[in-house]
Amino acid sequence: MLGGGGSSRGGRVFSEENSTSVHTRRFNKLKKPSLDDTDVSLQVPTLKYSVPNVDDTNFSLMDADTDADADADPSFFEPASSSPYTKSPWSSHLTPSPAPSADDASFLPNVLMGSLVREEGHIYSLAASGDLLYTGSDSKNIRVWKSHKEFSGFKSNSGLVKSIVIGGGKIFTGHQDGKVRVWKVSSRDPSVHKRVGTLPTLSDYIKCSMKPSNYLDGRRRRNLWIKHFDAISSLSLSEDSLFLYSASWDKTFKVWRVSDSKCLESIEAHDDAVNTLISSVNGLVFTGSADGSVKVWRRELQGKGTKHFFSQTLLKQECAVTALAVNEGAKFVYCGSSDGVVNFWEREKSLSHGGNLKGHKLAILCLATAGRLLLSGSADMGICVWQRTVAEHSCLSVLTGHTGPVKCLAVERDNEAGEGEQRRWIVYSGSLDKSVKMWRVSEQSPSAIVQSSPQYSPVTSPTAGLLVNAPSFVIREQ
């Protein structure tokens, strides 16, 4: 897991564990919360707060040189009609009364709608596209959900799924083994996804390996510059979906042309692991690292290729940078860190520093924007909802309910909002408690439950009362 609880350089980023083998960055390790596998239905937390244990043992991530992938086997997943999901009814917690309808709950600005639980691994990545939700976990599976039901899925044979982006008719997944895999939906059956490539492609790998000048010195061996030799931490598509960016713990980010999957550039970006990357307007790219810095890069097109130039450093601090986000219109750039603080910059003011938001006690692991809202997910298991006004940012509420660190967020517009209402959003949050929760969040200030101070408190939550009737989906392996 990315992030860290302290400000010392020895503890900048939490590590990740795989259920079958330990892949650990050389940073402190956040132990997974224990879960009772016999009952994974959503329960309202007792609000007992504990800080995850940190182990000072250091490990190294093993490099993977070969791609053990096979094409996705559709038979691996049962058809949606025979999925065990269909046998699992809605369940209400705490009270036998039925869950409120969307109309009944519409007066609530922020409400937990339900949970999707698949007992197969911690959730590391999310991507929403239209009416589909893609979830990636350390089980190496990518699940596809439609209308809150399991619709389809596909599988990689190696590397937990750390990032998912969708664009240009393709699904790109970044993995722990340093590879980017490319998938397409079958034109005959929308529930079937086929792997159509791995980055770098085999042909490019062979061509590049012929020249000794294409090799770089790595930690263990000489590596080709077109190949990441450590975990993929983040993926991002350019605004026009022509280029794919991949950030890695090998301290670099690479630029891929989507049309032919060719690697155009590899940039030595930071002095430590690149934890997060996001592409913005006008060819700007932002990178955040375990070295505590946020850097800005400027893209220039050169023929059919690209060239990225370093522009400026926005932040340099002791604690790791763990998440980045850019709002709609790219007017604000947000950065989350392992100390639980969100910094932001205003692009229209030459990226001058606008301030910082303090709402978490532990590392921020993910950020997402929705209209005038910023959402921050943390290792403290809470999600802060921030509202941006002309003068300042304020914390509207804290969404609670997860029993593990919140690792990823995805947002889509709520099309059921009535005319004249403030904009509403459907927020998906993935956690190391193996669940994905669905929230309805409004830009309206929840006057009845507004938090008076933006300081997050693990003991009391302004949204705890909204969890009583939220339904949960539970799917157990057969």
Coordinates of C-alpha atoms in Angstrom, one line a residue:
M1 CA 0.0 0.0 0.0
L2 CA 1.2 3.5 -0.8
G3 CA 1.5 6.0 1.9
G4 CA 3.1 6.4 5.3
G5 CA 2.3 7.5 8.8
G6 CA 5.4 9.4 9.7
S7 CA 7.4 12.3 8.4
S8 CA 10.9 10.6 8.6
R9 CA 12.5 9.5 5.4
G10 CA 12.7 6.0 6.7
G11 CA 9.0 5.6 6.7
R12 CA 7.7 7.3 3.7
V13 CA 5.6 4.7 2.0
F14 CA 3.6 1.7 3.3
S15 CA 4.4 -1.6 1.5
E16 CA 2.0 -4.0 -0.1
E17 CA 1.6 -7.7 0.5
N18 CA 0.3 -10.4 -1.9
S19 CA -1.6 -13.3 -0.4
T20 CA 0.7 -15.9 -2.0
S21 CA 4.0 -14.1 -2.0
V22 CA 5.4 -11.0 -0.3
H23 CA 6.2 -8.1 -2.7
T24 CA 7.5 -5.4 -0.5
R25 CA 9.0 -2.0 -1.2
R26 CA 11.9 -1.1 1.0
F27 CA 9.6 1.1 3.2
N28 CA 7.7 0.4 6.4
K29 CA 4.9 -2.1 6.1
L30 CA 1.3 -1.5 7.1
K31 CA -0.2 -4.7 8.4
K32 CA -3.6 -5.7 6.9
P33 CA -6.5 -5.4 9.2
S34 CA -7.8 -8.8 10.3
L35 CA -11.2 -9.7 8.9
D36 CA -13.6 -12.5 9.9
D37 CA -14.1 -14.4 6.7
T38 CA -17.2 -16.1 8.0
D39 CA -19.1 -12.8 8.0
V40 CA -18.1 -10.1 5.6
S41 CA -21.5 -8.3 5.4
L42 CA -21.2 -4.6 6.1
Q43 CA -21.5 -3.7 9.7
V44 CA -21.7 -0.3 11.3
P45 CA -18.3 0.2 13.0
T46 CA -18.1 0.4 16.7
L47 CA -15.8 3.4 16.1
K48 CA -12.9 2.0 18.0
Y49 CA -9.9 3.6 16.5
S50 CA -6.5 1.9 16.3
V51 CA -3.3 2.9 14.5
P52 CA -2.0 0.1 12.2
N53 CA 1.1 -1.6 13.3
V54 CA 4.3 -0.6 11.5
D55 CA 7.1 -3.2 10.9
D56 CA 10.5 -1.7 10.4
T57 CA 11.8 -4.8 8.5
N58 CA 12.9 -3.8 5.0
F59 CA 12.5 -6.0 1.9
S60 CA 13.2 -5.7 -1.8
L61 CA 10.8 -6.3 -4.6
M62 CA 11.8 -9.1 -6.9
D63 CA 12.0 -8.2 -10.6
A64 CA 9.9 -10.2 -13.1
D65 CA 11.4 -10.5 -16.6
T66 CA 9.0 -12.8 -18.2
D67 CA 5.3 -12.4 -18.9
A68 CA 3.5 -15.5 -17.7
D69 CA 0.1 -14.2 -18.9
A70 CA -2.2 -16.3 -20.9
D71 CA -5.2 -14.9 -22.7
A72 CA -8.1 -14.3 -20.4
D73 CA -10.2 -17.5 -20.1
P74 CA -13.9 -16.6 -20.2
S75 CA -14.6 -19.9 -18.5
F76 CA -12.8 -18.7 -15.4
F77 CA -15.8 -16.5 -14.6
E78 CA -19.3 -17.9 -14.4
P79 CA -21.9 -16.1 -16.5
A80 CA -23.6 -13.3 -14.6
S81 CA -26.9 -15.3 -14.6
S82 CA -25.2 -18.2 -12.7
S83 CA -23.0 -16.1 -10.5
P84 CA -23.3 -16.7 -6.7
Y85 CA -24.0 -13.0 -6.5
T86 CA -27.6 -13.7 -7.7
K87 CA -28.1 -16.0 -4.8
S88 CA -27.1 -13.3 -2.2
P89 CA -30.0 -11.1 -1.2
W90 CA -29.9 -7.6 0.0
S91 CA -29.4 -7.3 3.7
S92 CA -30.0 -4.4 6.1
H93 CA -27.8 -3.8 9.0
L94 CA -28.8 -3.0 12.5
T95 CA -32.5 -2.9 11.7
P96 CA -34.9 -5.3 9.9
S97 CA -36.6 -2.4 8.2
P98 CA -36.2 -2.2 4.4
A99 CA -33.6 0.1 2.9
P100 CA -34.9 3.5 2.1
S101 CA -35.7 4.2 -1.6
A102 CA -33.7 6.7 -3.6
D103 CA -36.7 9.1 -3.3
D104 CA -36.9 8.7 0.5
A105 CA -33.2 9.3 0.9
S106 CA -32.9 12.1 -1.6
F107 CA -33.0 14.7 1.2
L108 CA -29.8 13.3 2.6
P109 CA -26.8 15.1 1.0
N110 CA -24.3 12.3 1.6
V111 CA -25.5 8.7 2.1
L112 CA -24.0 5.2 1.9
M113 CA -26.0 3.3 -0.7
G114 CA -24.4 -0.1 -0.3
S115 CA -21.4 -2.3 -0.6
L116 CA -20.0 -4.7 -3.1
V117 CA -18.0 -7.5 -1.5
R118 CA -16.2 -10.3 -3.3
E119 CA -14.2 -12.5 -0.9
E120 CA -11.0 -12.7 -3.0
G121 CA -8.7 -9.9 -2.1
H122 CA -8.1 -6.3 -1.1
I123 CA -9.2 -3.6 -3.5
Y124 CA -6.3 -1.6 -5.0
S125 CA -7.9 0.1 -8.1
L126 CA -11.2 1.4 -9.5
A127 CA -12.4 2.8 -12.7
A128 CA -15.9 3.9 -13.7
S129 CA -16.9 4.1 -17.3
G130 CA -20.6 4.8 -18.2
D131 CA -22.7 2.3 -16.4
L132 CA -19.7 -0.1 -15.7
L133 CA -17.4 -0.2 -12.7
Y134 CA -14.1 -2.0 -12.9
T135 CA -12.4 -3.2 -9.7
G136 CA -8.8 -4.6 -9.4
S137 CA -7.5 -6.5 -6.4
D138 CA -4.5 -8.5 -5.2
S139 CA -6.3 -11.6 -6.4
K140 CA -5.1 -10.6 -10.0
N141 CA -8.7 -10.4 -11.1
I142 CA -10.5 -7.4 -12.6
R143 CA -14.3 -7.6 -11.9
V144 CA -16.8 -5.7 -13.9
W145 CA -20.0 -4.5 -12.2
K146 CA -23.2 -3.2 -13.9
S147 CA -26.2 -1.8 -12.0
H148 CA -24.6 -2.9 -8.7
K149 CA -24.4 -6.5 -10.0
E150 CA -21.5 -8.5 -11.1
F151 CA -21.5 -8.4 -14.9
S152 CA -18.2 -9.8 -16.1
G153 CA -14.5 -10.2 -15.3
F154 CA -11.1 -11.0 -16.6
K155 CA -7.9 -12.2 -15.1
S156 CA -4.1 -11.7 -15.2
N157 CA -1.9 -14.6 -14.3
S158 CA 0.6 -12.4 -12.4
G159 CA 0.9 -9.1 -10.7
L160 CA -1.8 -7.6 -8.4
V161 CA -3.9 -4.8 -10.2
K162 CA -2.6 -1.5 -8.9
S163 CA -4.2 0.9 -11.5
I164 CA -7.0 0.9 -14.1
V165 CA -7.6 3.5 -16.8
I166 CA -10.1 3.4 -19.7
G167 CA -9.8 5.2 -23.0
G168 CA -9.6 4.8 -26.7
G169 CA -11.8 1.7 -26.6
K170 CA -9.2 -0.1 -24.4
I171 CA -8.8 -0.9 -20.8
F172 CA -5.3 -0.5 -19.4
T173 CA -4.2 -2.2 -16.1
G174 CA -1.0 -1.6 -14.3
H175 CA 0.5 -4.4 -12.2
Q176 CA 2.8 -5.2 -9.3
D177 CA 5.1 -7.1 -11.7
G178 CA 6.0 -3.9 -13.6
K179 CA 3.8 -4.6 -16.7
V180 CA 0.9 -2.8 -18.3
R181 CA -1.7 -5.0 -19.8
V182 CA -4.2 -4.0 -22.5
W183 CA -7.7 -5.4 -22.8
K184 CA -10.6 -4.9 -25.2
V185 CA -14.3 -5.7 -25.0
S186 CA -15.5 -8.3 -27.5
S187 CA -17.6 -6.8 -30.3
R188 CA -19.9 -9.9 -30.2
D189 CA -20.3 -10.2 -26.4
P190 CA -19.9 -7.1 -24.2
S191 CA -19.4 -9.3 -21.2
V192 CA -16.2 -10.9 -22.7
H193 CA -12.9 -9.1 -22.3
K194 CA -9.8 -10.2 -24.2
R195 CA -6.2 -9.3 -23.5
V196 CA -4.8 -7.8 -26.7
G197 CA -1.3 -6.9 -25.5
T198 CA 1.3 -6.2 -22.9
L199 CA 3.5 -3.1 -22.7
P200 CA 6.2 -3.2 -23.8
T201 CA 5.1 -5.4 -26.8
L202 CA 7.2 -8.5 -27.5
S203 CA 8.3 -7.2 -30.9
D204 CA 9.5 -3.9 -29.4
Y205 CA 11.3 -5.8 -26.6
I206 CA 13.2 -8.0 -29.1
K207 CA 14.1 -5.0 -31.3
C208 CA 15.3 -3.0 -28.4
S209 CA 17.3 -5.8 -26.9
M210 CA 19.6 -5.9 -30.0
K211 CA 21.3 -2.6 -29.1
P212 CA 23.6 -2.5 -26.0
S213 CA 22.9 1.2 -25.7
N214 CA 19.2 0.4 -24.8
Y215 CA 20.2 -1.2 -21.5
L216 CA 20.2 0.7 -18.2
D217 CA 21.9 -0.3 -14.9
G218 CA 19.2 -1.5 -12.5
R219 CA 19.4 -2.7 -8.9
R220 CA 20.0 -6.3 -9.8
R221 CA 20.8 -6.4 -13.5
R222 CA 20.9 -4.3 -16.7
N223 CA 17.4 -3.6 -17.9
L224 CA 15.9 -2.3 -21.2
W225 CA 14.8 1.3 -21.0
I226 CA 11.4 0.5 -22.4
K227 CA 10.6 -1.9 -19.5
H228 CA 9.7 -1.0 -15.9
F229 CA 11.7 -3.1 -13.5
D230 CA 9.6 -2.4 -10.5
A231 CA 5.9 -2.1 -9.6
I232 CA 3.5 0.1 -11.7
S233 CA 2.1 2.6 -9.2
S234 CA -0.1 4.7 -11.4
L235 CA -1.5 5.1 -14.9
S236 CA -3.0 8.1 -16.6
L237 CA -4.2 9.0 -20.1
S238 CA -3.5 12.3 -21.9
E239 CA -6.5 14.5 -22.4
D240 CA -6.9 13.4 -26.0
S241 CA -6.3 9.7 -25.1
L242 CA -3.4 9.6 -27.5
F243 CA -0.8 8.9 -24.9
L244 CA -0.6 6.6 -21.9
Y245 CA 1.6 7.4 -18.9
S246 CA 2.9 4.8 -16.5
A247 CA 4.6 5.6 -13.2
S248 CA 6.7 3.1 -11.3
W249 CA 8.6 2.5 -8.1
D250 CA 11.7 2.3 -10.4
K251 CA 11.8 6.1 -10.1
T252 CA 10.7 6.7 -13.7
F253 CA 7.6 7.3 -15.8
K254 CA 7.1 6.2 -19.3
V255 CA 5.1 7.5 -22.3
W256 CA 3.3 5.1 -24.6
R257 CA 1.5 5.8 -27.8
V258 CA -1.9 4.3 -27.5
S259 CA -2.4 3.6 -31.3
D260 CA 0.5 1.2 -31.6
S261 CA 1.5 0.5 -28.0
K262 CA 5.0 1.9 -28.7
C263 CA 7.1 3.3 -25.8
L264 CA 8.2 6.8 -26.8
E265 CA 10.0 8.0 -23.7
S266 CA 11.3 6.9 -20.3
I267 CA 12.0 9.8 -17.9
E268 CA 14.1 9.5 -14.8
A269 CA 11.7 11.7 -12.7
H270 CA 12.6 11.4 -9.0
D271 CA 15.2 10.2 -6.5
D272 CA 12.8 7.6 -5.1
A273 CA 9.7 5.7 -6.1
V274 CA 7.2 7.5 -8.2
N275 CA 3.9 6.9 -6.3
T276 CA 1.4 8.8 -8.4
L277 CA 1.1 10.6 -11.7
I278 CA -1.6 12.5 -13.5
S279 CA -1.8 14.0 -17.0
S280 CA -3.5 17.4 -17.3
V281 CA -4.4 20.0 -19.9
N282 CA -2.0 21.7 -22.3
G283 CA 0.4 18.8 -22.1
L284 CA 1.2 19.2 -18.4
V285 CA 2.1 16.1 -16.4
F286 CA 2.4 16.0 -12.5
T287 CA 4.4 13.4 -10.6
G288 CA 4.6 12.7 -6.9
S289 CA 7.2 10.6 -5.2
A290 CA 8.4 9.0 -2.1
D291 CA 11.2 11.5 -2.1
G292 CA 8.6 14.0 -0.9
S293 CA 8.4 16.1 -4.1
V294 CA 5.8 17.0 -6.7
K295 CA 7.2 17.9 -10.1
V296 CA 5.6 19.4 -13.2
W297 CA 6.6 18.2 -16.7
R298 CA 5.7 19.8 -20.1
R299 CA 5.0 17.7 -23.2
E300 CA 6.1 18.8 -26.7
L301 CA 5.1 16.9 -29.8
Q302 CA 8.0 16.1 -32.1
G303 CA 6.8 14.4 -35.3
K304 CA 5.1 11.2 -34.3
G305 CA 6.9 11.2 -30.9
T306 CA 7.0 13.3 -27.8
K307 CA 9.6 15.0 -25.6
H308 CA 8.9 15.9 -22.0
F309 CA 10.8 18.7 -20.3
F310 CA 11.0 19.4 -16.6
S311 CA 9.1 22.6 -15.7
Q312 CA 9.2 23.1 -12.0
T313 CA 9.0 21.6 -8.5
L314 CA 5.8 22.4 -6.6
L315 CA 6.6 20.7 -3.3
K316 CA 9.6 19.4 -1.5
Q317 CA 9.0 17.9 1.9
E318 CA 10.2 15.1 4.2
C319 CA 7.1 12.8 4.0
A320 CA 6.1 10.9 0.9
V321 CA 3.7 12.2 -1.7
T322 CA 1.1 9.5 -2.2
A323 CA -1.8 10.9 -4.3
L324 CA -2.5 13.5 -7.0
A325 CA -5.7 14.9 -8.5
V326 CA -6.7 17.7 -10.9
N327 CA -10.2 19.1 -10.8
E328 CA -12.5 19.6 -13.8
G329 CA -11.0 22.3 -15.9
A330 CA -7.6 21.7 -14.3
K331 CA -7.8 24.9 -12.3
F332 CA -6.6 23.2 -9.1
V333 CA -3.9 20.6 -8.5
Y334 CA -4.2 18.6 -5.3
C335 CA -1.5 16.5 -3.6
G336 CA -2.0 14.0 -0.7
S337 CA 0.9 13.0 1.6
S338 CA 1.8 10.3 4.1
D339 CA 1.3 12.9 6.9
G340 CA -2.4 13.1 6.2
V341 CA -2.2 16.7 4.7
V342 CA -3.6 17.8 1.3
N343 CA -1.7 20.6 -0.5
F344 CA -3.2 22.4 -3.5
W345 CA -2.0 24.8 -6.2
E346 CA -3.9 27.2 -8.5
R347 CA -3.0 26.9 -12.1
E348 CA -4.5 30.2 -13.1
K349 CA -2.1 31.8 -10.7
S350 CA 1.0 30.3 -12.2
L351 CA 0.6 27.2 -10.0
S352 CA 1.1 29.2 -6.8
H353 CA 0.5 27.4 -3.5
G354 CA -3.1 27.9 -2.4
G355 CA -2.9 26.2 1.1
N356 CA -3.3 22.9 2.8
L357 CA -6.2 20.9 4.1
K358 CA -5.9 19.0 7.4
G359 CA -8.6 16.4 7.8
H360 CA -6.8 13.0 8.4
K361 CA -4.7 11.5 11.1
L362 CA -3.0 8.9 8.9
A363 CA -1.6 8.8 5.4
I364 CA -3.8 9.9 2.4
L365 CA -3.9 7.1 -0.1
C366 CA -6.1 8.4 -2.8
L367 CA -7.8 11.6 -4.1
A368 CA -10.7 12.3 -6.5
T369 CA -12.5 15.4 -7.7
A370 CA -16.1 15.9 -8.6
G371 CA -17.4 19.3 -9.6
R372 CA -16.6 21.6 -6.7
L373 CA -15.8 18.7 -4.4
L374 CA -12.5 17.0 -3.5
L375 CA -12.6 13.6 -1.8
S376 CA -9.6 12.2 0.1
G377 CA -9.3 8.6 1.2
S378 CA -7.0 7.6 4.0
A379 CA -5.3 4.9 6.0
D380 CA -7.5 6.1 8.9
M381 CA -10.4 4.4 7.1
G382 CA -12.3 7.7 6.5
I383 CA -13.1 9.7 3.4
C384 CA -13.2 13.5 3.8
V385 CA -15.6 15.4 1.5
W386 CA -14.2 18.9 0.8
Q387 CA -16.1 21.7 -0.9
R388 CA -14.3 24.5 -2.8
T389 CA -15.7 28.0 -2.7
V390 CA -14.3 31.2 -4.1
A391 CA -12.5 32.0 -0.8
E392 CA -11.6 28.6 0.7
H393 CA -12.0 24.8 1.0
S394 CA -14.2 23.5 3.8
C395 CA -14.9 19.9 5.0
L396 CA -18.6 19.1 4.5
S397 CA -18.5 15.7 6.1
V398 CA -16.5 12.5 6.7
L399 CA -17.7 9.3 5.2
T400 CA -17.2 6.3 7.5
G401 CA -17.9 2.6 7.2
H402 CA -14.8 1.0 5.9
T403 CA -12.9 -1.3 8.3
G404 CA -9.6 -1.0 6.4
P405 CA -7.6 1.7 4.7
V406 CA -9.3 3.4 1.8
K407 CA -7.0 2.7 -1.2
C408 CA -8.8 4.0 -4.2
L409 CA -11.7 6.2 -5.4
A410 CA -13.8 6.6 -8.5
V411 CA -16.6 9.1 -9.3
E412 CA -19.4 9.4 -11.8
R413 CA -22.3 11.9 -12.2
D414 CA -25.6 10.9 -10.5
N415 CA -28.1 11.3 -13.4
E416 CA -31.1 10.8 -11.1
A417 CA -30.7 14.2 -9.5
G418 CA -33.8 16.3 -9.9
E419 CA -34.0 19.6 -11.7
G420 CA -32.9 22.5 -9.6
E421 CA -31.0 20.3 -7.2
Q422 CA -27.3 20.7 -6.4
R423 CA -25.1 18.4 -8.5
R424 CA -24.9 14.9 -7.0
W425 CA -22.3 12.3 -7.6
I426 CA -21.9 8.6 -7.1
V427 CA -18.6 7.9 -5.3
Y428 CA -17.0 4.4 -5.2
S429 CA -14.4 3.7 -2.6
G430 CA -12.2 0.6 -2.6
S431 CA -10.5 -0.6 0.6
L432 CA -8.2 -3.1 2.0
D433 CA -11.2 -4.5 3.8
K434 CA -12.0 -6.2 0.5
S435 CA -15.1 -4.2 -0.2
V436 CA -16.2 -1.4 -2.5
K437 CA -18.7 1.0 -1.1
M438 CA -21.1 3.2 -3.0
W439 CA -22.0 6.7 -1.8
R440 CA -24.3 9.4 -3.0
V441 CA -22.6 12.7 -2.4
S442 CA -24.0 16.2 -3.1
E443 CA -22.4 19.6 -3.5
Q444 CA -25.1 20.8 -1.1
S445 CA -23.9 21.6 2.3
P446 CA -25.4 19.1 4.8
S447 CA -26.5 21.8 7.3
A448 CA -27.9 19.2 9.7
I449 CA -24.7 17.1 9.8
V450 CA -22.0 19.6 8.8
Q451 CA -18.8 19.2 10.6
S452 CA -17.9 22.4 12.5
S453 CA -14.1 21.9 12.1
P454 CA -12.3 20.2 9.2
Q455 CA -10.2 18.2 11.7
Y456 CA -11.1 14.5 11.3
S457 CA -12.1 12.7 14.4
P458 CA -12.1 8.9 14.5
V459 CA -14.4 8.8 17.5
T460 CA -17.4 10.7 16.2
S461 CA -18.4 11.0 12.5
P462 CA -21.0 13.4 11.1
T463 CA -22.2 10.7 8.7
A464 CA -22.3 7.7 11.1
G465 CA -26.0 8.0 11.4
L466 CA -26.4 7.5 7.7
L467 CA -25.2 3.9 7.8
V468 CA -28.1 2.3 9.5
N469 CA -30.1 1.1 6.5
A470 CA -27.4 0.9 3.9
P471 CA -27.6 -2.5 2.0
S472 CA -24.6 -4.7 1.3
F473 CA -24.0 -7.2 -1.5
V474 CA -22.0 -10.2 -0.3
I475 CA -20.5 -12.8 -2.7
R476 CA -18.8 -15.8 -1.3
E477 CA -16.5 -18.1 -3.3
Q478 CA -18.2 -21.5 -3.9

